[in-house]
CSV table of C-alpha atoms and ligand atoms in Angstrom, one decimal:
chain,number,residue,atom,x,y,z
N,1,UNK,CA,72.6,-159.8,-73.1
N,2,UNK,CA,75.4,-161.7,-75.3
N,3,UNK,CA,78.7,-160.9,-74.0
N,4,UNK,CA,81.6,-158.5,-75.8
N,5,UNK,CA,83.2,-161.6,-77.3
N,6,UNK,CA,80.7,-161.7,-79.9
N,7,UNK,CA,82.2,-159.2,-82.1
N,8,UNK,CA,80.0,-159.8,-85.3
N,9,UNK,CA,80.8,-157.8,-88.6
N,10,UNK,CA,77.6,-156.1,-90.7
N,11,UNK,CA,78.0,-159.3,-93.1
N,12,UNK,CA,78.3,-161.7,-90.3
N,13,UNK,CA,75.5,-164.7,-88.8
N,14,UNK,CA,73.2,-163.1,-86.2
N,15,UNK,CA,72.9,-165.6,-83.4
N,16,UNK,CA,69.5,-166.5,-83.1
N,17,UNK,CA,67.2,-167.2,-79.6
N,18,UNK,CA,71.0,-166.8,-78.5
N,19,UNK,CA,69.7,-165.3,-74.8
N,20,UNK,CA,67.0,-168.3,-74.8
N,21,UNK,CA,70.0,-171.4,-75.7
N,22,UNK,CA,72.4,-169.9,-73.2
N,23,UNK,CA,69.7,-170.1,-70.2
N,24,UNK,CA,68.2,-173.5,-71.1
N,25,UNK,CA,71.7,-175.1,-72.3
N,26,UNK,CA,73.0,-173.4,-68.9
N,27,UNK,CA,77.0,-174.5,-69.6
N,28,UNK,CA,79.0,-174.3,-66.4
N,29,UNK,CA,82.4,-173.8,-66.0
N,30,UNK,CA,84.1,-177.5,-67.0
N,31,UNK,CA,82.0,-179.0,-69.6
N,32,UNK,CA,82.3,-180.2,-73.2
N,33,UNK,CA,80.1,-178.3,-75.4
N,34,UNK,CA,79.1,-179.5,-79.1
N,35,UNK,CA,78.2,-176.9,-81.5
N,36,UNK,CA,77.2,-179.1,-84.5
N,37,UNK,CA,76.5,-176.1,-86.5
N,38,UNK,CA,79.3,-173.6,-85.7
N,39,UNK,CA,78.7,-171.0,-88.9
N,40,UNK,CA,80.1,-167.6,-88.0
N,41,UNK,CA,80.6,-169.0,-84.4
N,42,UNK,CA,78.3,-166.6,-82.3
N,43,UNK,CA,76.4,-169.1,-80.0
N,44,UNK,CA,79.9,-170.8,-79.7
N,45,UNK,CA,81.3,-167.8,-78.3
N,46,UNK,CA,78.3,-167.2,-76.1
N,47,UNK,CA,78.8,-170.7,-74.7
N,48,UNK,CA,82.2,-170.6,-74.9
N,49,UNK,CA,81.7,-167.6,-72.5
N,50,UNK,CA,80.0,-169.6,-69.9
N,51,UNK,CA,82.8,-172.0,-69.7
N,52,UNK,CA,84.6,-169.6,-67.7
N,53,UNK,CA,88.2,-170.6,-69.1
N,54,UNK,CA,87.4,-174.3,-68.0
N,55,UNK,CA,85.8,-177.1,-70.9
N,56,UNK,CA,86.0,-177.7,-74.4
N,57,UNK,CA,84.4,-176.4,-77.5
N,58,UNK,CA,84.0,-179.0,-80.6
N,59,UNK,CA,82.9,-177.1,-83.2
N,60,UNK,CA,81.1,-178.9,-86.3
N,61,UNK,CA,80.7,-177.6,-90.2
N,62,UNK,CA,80.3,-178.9,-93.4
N,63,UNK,CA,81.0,-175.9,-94.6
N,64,UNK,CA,85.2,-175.2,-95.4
N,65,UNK,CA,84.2,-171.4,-95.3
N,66,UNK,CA,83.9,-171.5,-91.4
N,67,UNK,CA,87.0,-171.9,-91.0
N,68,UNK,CA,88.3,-168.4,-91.1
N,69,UNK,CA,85.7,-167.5,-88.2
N,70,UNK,CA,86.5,-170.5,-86.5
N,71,UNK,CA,90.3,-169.3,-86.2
N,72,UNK,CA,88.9,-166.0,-84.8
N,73,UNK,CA,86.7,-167.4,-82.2
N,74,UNK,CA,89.7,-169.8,-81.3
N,75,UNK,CA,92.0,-167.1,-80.4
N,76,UNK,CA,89.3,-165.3,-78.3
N,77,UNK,CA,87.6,-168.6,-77.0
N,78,UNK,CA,89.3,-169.0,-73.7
N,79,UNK,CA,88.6,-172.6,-73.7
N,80,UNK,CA,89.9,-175.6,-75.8
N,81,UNK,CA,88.6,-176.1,-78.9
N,82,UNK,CA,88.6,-177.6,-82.3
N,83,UNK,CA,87.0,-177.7,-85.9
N,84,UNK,CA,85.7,-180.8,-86.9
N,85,UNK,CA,84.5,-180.4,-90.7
N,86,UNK,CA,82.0,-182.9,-91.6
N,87,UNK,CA,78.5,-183.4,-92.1
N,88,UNK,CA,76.8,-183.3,-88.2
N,89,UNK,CA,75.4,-186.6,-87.8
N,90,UNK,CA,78.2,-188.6,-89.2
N,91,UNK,CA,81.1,-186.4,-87.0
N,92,UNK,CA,78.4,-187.2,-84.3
N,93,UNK,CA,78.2,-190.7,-84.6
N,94,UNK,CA,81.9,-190.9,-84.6
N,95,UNK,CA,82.4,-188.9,-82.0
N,96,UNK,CA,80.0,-191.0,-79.9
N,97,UNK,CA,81.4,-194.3,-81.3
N,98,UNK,CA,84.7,-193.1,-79.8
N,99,UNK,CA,83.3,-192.4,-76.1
N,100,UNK,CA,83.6,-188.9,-76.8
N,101,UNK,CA,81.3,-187.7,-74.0
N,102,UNK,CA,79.3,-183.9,-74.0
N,103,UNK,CA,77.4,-182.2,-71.6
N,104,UNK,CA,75.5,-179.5,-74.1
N,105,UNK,CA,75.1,-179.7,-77.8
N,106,UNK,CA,73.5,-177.1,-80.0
N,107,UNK,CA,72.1,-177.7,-83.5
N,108,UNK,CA,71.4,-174.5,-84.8
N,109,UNK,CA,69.7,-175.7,-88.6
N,110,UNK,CA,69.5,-174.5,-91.7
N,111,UNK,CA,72.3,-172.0,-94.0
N,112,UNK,CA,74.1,-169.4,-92.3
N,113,UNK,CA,73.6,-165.5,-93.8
N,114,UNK,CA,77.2,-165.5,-94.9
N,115,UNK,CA,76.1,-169.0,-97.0
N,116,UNK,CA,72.6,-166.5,-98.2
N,117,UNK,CA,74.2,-163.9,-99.1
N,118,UNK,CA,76.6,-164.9,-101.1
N,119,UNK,CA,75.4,-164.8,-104.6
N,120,UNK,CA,77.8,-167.3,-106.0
N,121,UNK,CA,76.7,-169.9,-103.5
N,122,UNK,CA,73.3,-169.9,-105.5
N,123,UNK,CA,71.0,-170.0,-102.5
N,124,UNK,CA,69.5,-166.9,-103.2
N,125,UNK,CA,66.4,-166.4,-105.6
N,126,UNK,CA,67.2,-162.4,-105.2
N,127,UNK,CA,70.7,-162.7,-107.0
N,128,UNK,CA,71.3,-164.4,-110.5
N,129,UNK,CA,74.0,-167.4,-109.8
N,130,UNK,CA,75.4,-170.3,-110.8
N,131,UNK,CA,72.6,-173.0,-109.7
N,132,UNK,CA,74.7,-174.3,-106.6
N,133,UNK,CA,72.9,-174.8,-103.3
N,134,UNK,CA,75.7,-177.2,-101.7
N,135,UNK,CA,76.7,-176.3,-98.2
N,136,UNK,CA,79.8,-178.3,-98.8
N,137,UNK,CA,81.5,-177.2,-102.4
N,138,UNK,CA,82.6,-180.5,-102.3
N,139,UNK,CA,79.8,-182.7,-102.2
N,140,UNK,CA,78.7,-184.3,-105.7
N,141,UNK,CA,74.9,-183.0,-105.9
N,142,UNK,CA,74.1,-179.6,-106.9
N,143,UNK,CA,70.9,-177.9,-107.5
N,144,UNK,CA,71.9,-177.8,-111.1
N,145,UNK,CA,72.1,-181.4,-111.3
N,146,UNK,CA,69.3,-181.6,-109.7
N,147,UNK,CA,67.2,-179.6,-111.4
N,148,UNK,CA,68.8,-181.0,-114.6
N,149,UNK,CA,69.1,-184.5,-113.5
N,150,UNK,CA,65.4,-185.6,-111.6
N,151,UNK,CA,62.5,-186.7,-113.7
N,152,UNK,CA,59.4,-184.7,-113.3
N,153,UNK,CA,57.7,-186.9,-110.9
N,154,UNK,CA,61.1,-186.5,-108.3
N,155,UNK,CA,61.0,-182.6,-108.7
N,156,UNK,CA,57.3,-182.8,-108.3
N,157,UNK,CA,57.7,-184.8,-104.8
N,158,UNK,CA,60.5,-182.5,-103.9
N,159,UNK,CA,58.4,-179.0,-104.3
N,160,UNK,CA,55.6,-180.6,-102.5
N,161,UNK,CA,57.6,-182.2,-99.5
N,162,UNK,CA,60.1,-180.3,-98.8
N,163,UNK,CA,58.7,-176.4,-99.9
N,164,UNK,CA,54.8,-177.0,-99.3
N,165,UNK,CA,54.4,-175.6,-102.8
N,166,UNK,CA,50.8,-175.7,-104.5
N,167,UNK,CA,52.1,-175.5,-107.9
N,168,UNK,CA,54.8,-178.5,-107.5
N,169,UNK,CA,53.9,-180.2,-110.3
N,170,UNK,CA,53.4,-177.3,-113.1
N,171,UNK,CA,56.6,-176.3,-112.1
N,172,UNK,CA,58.1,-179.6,-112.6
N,173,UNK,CA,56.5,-179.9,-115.8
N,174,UNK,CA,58.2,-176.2,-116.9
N,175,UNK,CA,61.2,-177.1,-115.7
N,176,UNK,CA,61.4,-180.9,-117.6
N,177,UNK,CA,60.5,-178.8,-120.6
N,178,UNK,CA,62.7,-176.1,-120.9
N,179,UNK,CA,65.7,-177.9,-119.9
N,180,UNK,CA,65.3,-180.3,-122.8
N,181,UNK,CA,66.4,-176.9,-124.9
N,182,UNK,CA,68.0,-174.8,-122.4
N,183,UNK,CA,69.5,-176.8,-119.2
N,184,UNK,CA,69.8,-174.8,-115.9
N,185,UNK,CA,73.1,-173.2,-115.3
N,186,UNK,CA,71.8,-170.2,-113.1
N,187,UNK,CA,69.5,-169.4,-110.7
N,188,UNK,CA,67.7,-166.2,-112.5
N,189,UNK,CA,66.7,-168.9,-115.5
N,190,UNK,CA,65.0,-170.9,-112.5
N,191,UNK,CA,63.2,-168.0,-111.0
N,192,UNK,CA,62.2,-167.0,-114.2
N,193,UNK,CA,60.4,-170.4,-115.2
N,194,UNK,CA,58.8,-170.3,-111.7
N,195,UNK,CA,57.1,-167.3,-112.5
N,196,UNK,CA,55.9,-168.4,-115.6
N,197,UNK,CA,54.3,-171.9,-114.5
N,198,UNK,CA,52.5,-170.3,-111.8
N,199,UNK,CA,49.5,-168.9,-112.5
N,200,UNK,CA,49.6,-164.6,-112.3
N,201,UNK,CA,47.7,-163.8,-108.8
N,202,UNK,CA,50.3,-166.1,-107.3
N,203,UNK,CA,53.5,-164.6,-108.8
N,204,UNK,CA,52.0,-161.5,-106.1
N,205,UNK,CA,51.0,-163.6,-103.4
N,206,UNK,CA,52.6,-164.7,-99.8
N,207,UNK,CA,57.0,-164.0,-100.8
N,208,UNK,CA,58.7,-164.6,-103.3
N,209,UNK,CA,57.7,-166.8,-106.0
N,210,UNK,CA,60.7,-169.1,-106.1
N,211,UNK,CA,61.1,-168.6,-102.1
N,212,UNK,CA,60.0,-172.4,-102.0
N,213,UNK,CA,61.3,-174.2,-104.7
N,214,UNK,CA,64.1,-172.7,-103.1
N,215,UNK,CA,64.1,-174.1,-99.7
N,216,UNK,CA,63.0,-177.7,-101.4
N,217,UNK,CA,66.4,-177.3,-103.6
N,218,UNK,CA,68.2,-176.6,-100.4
N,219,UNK,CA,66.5,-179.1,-98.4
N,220,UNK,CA,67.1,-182.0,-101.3
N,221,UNK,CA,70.4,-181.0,-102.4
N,222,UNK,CA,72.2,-181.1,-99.1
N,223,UNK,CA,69.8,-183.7,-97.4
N,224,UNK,CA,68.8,-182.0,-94.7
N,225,UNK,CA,66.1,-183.9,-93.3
N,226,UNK,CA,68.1,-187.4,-93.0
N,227,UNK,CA,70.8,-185.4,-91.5
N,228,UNK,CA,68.8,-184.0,-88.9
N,229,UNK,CA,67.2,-187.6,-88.2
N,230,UNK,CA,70.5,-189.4,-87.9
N,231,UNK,CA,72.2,-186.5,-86.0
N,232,UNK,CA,69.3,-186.5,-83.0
N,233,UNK,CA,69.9,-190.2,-81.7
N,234,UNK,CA,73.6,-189.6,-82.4
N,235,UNK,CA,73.7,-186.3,-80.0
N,236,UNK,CA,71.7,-188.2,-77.3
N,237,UNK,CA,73.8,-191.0,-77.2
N,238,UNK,CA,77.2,-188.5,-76.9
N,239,UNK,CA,75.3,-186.7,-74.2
N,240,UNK,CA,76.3,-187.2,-70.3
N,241,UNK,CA,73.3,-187.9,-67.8
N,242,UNK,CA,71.7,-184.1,-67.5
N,243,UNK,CA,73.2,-183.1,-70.9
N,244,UNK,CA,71.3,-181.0,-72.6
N,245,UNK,CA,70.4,-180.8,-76.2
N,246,UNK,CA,69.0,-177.6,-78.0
N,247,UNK,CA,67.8,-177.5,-81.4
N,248,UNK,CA,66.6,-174.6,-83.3
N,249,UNK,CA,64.9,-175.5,-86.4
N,250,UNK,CA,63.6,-172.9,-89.0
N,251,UNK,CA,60.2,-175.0,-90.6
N,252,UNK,CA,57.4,-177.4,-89.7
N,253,UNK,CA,59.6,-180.3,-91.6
N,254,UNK,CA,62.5,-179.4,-89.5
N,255,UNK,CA,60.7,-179.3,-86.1
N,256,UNK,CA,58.0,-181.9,-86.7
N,257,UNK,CA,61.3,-184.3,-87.2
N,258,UNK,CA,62.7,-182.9,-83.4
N,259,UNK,CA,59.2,-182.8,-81.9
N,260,UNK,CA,58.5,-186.4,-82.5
N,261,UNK,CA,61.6,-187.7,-81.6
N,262,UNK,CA,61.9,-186.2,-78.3
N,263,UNK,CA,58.3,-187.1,-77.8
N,264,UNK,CA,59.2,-191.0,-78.5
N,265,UNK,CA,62.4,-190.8,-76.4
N,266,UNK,CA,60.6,-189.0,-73.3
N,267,UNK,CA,58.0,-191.5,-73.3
N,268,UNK,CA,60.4,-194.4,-73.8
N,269,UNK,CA,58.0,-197.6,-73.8
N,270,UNK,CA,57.4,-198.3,-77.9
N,271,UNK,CA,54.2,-200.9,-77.2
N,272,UNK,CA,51.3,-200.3,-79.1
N,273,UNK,CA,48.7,-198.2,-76.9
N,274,UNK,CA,46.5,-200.4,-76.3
N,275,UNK,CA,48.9,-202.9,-75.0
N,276,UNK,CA,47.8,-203.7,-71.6
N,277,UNK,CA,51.1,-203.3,-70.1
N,278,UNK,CA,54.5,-202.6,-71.3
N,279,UNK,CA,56.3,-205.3,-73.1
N,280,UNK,CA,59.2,-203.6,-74.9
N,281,UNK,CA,61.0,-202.4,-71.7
N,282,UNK,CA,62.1,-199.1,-73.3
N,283,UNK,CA,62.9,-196.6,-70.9
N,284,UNK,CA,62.6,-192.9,-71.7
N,285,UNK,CA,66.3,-191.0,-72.5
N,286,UNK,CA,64.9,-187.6,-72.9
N,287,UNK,CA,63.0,-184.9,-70.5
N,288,UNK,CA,61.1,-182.5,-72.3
N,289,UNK,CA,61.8,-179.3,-71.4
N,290,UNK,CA,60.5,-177.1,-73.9
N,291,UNK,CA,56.9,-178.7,-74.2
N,292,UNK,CA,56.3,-175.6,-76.1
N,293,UNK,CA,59.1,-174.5,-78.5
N,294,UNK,CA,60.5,-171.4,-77.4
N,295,UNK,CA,60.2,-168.7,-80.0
N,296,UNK,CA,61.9,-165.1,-80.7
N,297,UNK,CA,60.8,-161.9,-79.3
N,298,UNK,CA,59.0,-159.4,-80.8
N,299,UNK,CA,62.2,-157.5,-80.7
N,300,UNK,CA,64.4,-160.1,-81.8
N,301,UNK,CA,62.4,-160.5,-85.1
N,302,UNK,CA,62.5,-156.8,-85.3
N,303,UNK,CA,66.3,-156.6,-85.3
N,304,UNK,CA,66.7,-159.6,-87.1
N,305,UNK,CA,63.5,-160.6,-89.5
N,306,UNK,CA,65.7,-164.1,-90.2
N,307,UNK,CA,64.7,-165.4,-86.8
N,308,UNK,CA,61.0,-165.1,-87.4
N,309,UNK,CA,60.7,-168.6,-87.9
N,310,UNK,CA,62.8,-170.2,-85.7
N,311,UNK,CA,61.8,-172.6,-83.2
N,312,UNK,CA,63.5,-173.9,-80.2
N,313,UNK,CA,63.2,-177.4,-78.5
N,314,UNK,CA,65.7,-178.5,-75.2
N,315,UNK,CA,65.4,-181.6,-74.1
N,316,UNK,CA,68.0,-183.3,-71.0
N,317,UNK,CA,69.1,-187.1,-71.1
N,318,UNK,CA,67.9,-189.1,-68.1
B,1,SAM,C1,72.2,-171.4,-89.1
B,1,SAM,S1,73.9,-171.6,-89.4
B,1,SAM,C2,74.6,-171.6,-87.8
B,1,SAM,C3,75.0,-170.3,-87.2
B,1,SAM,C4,75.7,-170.3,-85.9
B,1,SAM,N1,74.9,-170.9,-84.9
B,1,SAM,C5,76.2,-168.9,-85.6
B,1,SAM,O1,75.8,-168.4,-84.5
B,1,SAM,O2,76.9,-168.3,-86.4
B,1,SAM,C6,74.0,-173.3,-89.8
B,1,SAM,C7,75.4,-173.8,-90.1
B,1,SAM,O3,75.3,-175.2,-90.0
B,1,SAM,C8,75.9,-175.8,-91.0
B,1,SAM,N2,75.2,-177.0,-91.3
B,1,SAM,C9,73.9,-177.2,-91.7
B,1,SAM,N3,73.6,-178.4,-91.8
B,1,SAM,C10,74.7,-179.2,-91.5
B,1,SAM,C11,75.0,-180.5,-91.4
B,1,SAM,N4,74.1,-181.5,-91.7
B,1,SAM,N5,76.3,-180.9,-91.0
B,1,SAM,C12,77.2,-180.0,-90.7
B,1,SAM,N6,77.0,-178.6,-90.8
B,1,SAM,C13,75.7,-178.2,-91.1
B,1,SAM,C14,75.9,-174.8,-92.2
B,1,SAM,O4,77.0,-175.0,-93.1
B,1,SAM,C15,75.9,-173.5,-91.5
B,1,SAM,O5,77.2,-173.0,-91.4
């Protein structure tokens, strides 16, 4: 059960697999905890919970909207702790360039519900927008420059890459036309052009028919990928002997990306295999400790159908 300091509001971030990160993250009372992704802050207070008024928090966003619940979780926290804004694997790298040491660190991927629901952050295919997408207001590339910006062939690689979506390049192709008359200024006119370059069985098939030109928007636009493949050798190298490192990813890119790599740094040695013996010296930094990744309840997804397709992966350095 999460504990009472996780007040949440209707609006608010569900925590997800939060039961399942506090046992395998298993903070005791004196450590330094990383939350690289603190959103509404409810596995931070769950963790911060567990430091039993001993330790530190450092919370990480790119967002400037967390603020307001990092304040709240502050004056509730118990434990020291501070906002570092900042994309995660950058404020991770520094952090680790500057000997800053942590026992537990939680990457918890993706947008937060507050960032979905949100109409005017343009995430949303369900609520006509401005054509946004950023995480960080501040950051120079928008889905509407985007979408107005990339040739056909970009759009094309990015519908196909980073949202699995058959009709990538038919949709590029609508959207390089229309825009020459009408460029993209809200999300409705991209939903609407999706629709209309996809054949008509599949504007009824599996979701919504923008749901992943969507996610490839999101993914592109705030670069989630390369984040997530800097931030992983960042963590480990901020992480104590026996720190732990939990990431919950919410697609097959995302968790493909933290499968392999703790599969590479659990096996250490980077010969070729048929190497007779080892040459390269490497020795593994990771244990595996989710071989399988760890996956919500039935009940969980019941409660709250946005965790369906999380996916959890723990790993301790050696
Ligand atoms: C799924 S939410 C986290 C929710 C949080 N665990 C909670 O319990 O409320 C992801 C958060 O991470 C942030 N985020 C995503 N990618 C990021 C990155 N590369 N750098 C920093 N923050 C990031 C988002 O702005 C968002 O607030």
């Amino acid at each position: 059960m999460l504990p009472n300091v996780l007040q949440t509001s209707a609006s608010d971030h569900v925590p997800v697999l939060a039961d399942e990160v506090r046992e395998l993250l298993a903070v005791v009372p004196g450590e330094t905890v990383v939350d690289a992704t603190f959103g509404a802050g409810g596995h931070s207070a769950m963790l911060a919970a567990d430091l039993g008024g001993e330790g530190k928090l450092i919370a990480i966003d790119r967002d400037p909207s967390v603020r307001t619940y990092f304040d709240r979780f502050k004056a509730s926290a118990g434990v020291s702790a501070r906002l570092l804004r900042g994309e995660f694997s950058i404020v991770l790298n520094q952090l680790a360039a500057n000997d800053v040491r942590a026992d537990a660190i939680l990457l918890d991927l993706g947008v937060s519900s507050m960032q979905l629901d949100r109409p005017e952050r343009g995430f949303s295919y369900a609520a006509d927008a401005p054509l946004d997408m950023r995480m960080d207001a501040a950051a120079e590339l928008s889905a509407r420059e985007l979408v107005n910006g990339a040739d056909e062939r970009e759009l094309t690689l990015i519908f196909r890459r980073y949202g699995e979506e058959r009709y990538a390049k038919q949709i590029a192709r609508s959207i390089v036309r229309r825009r020459v008359t009408h460029p993209f200024e809200r999300t409705s006119e991209l939903v609407d052009t999706v629709k209309q370059a996809i054949p008509t069985p599949a504007r009824f098939g599996d979701g919504h028919p923008a749901k992943r030109v969507f996610q490839a928007l999101r993914i592109a636009v705030n670069d989630e990928l390369g984040a997530l493949e800097a931030a992983l050798p960042a963590a480990v190298r901020m992480l104590r002997p026996g720190g732990r490192l939990a990431v919950i990813s919410f697609h097959s890119l995302e968790d493909r990306i933290v499968k392999q790599y703790v599969r590479e740094q659990a096996h250490g040695c980077t010969c070729p295999p048929d190497f007779p013996i080892c040459v390269c010296g490497n020795e593994p930094t990771l244990r595996d400790i989710t071989r399988r990744p760890v996956r919500p309840s039935a009940r969980e997804v019941e409660s709250n159908p946005r965790s369906s397709s999380a996916k959890l992966r723990v790993a301790v350095k050696v």
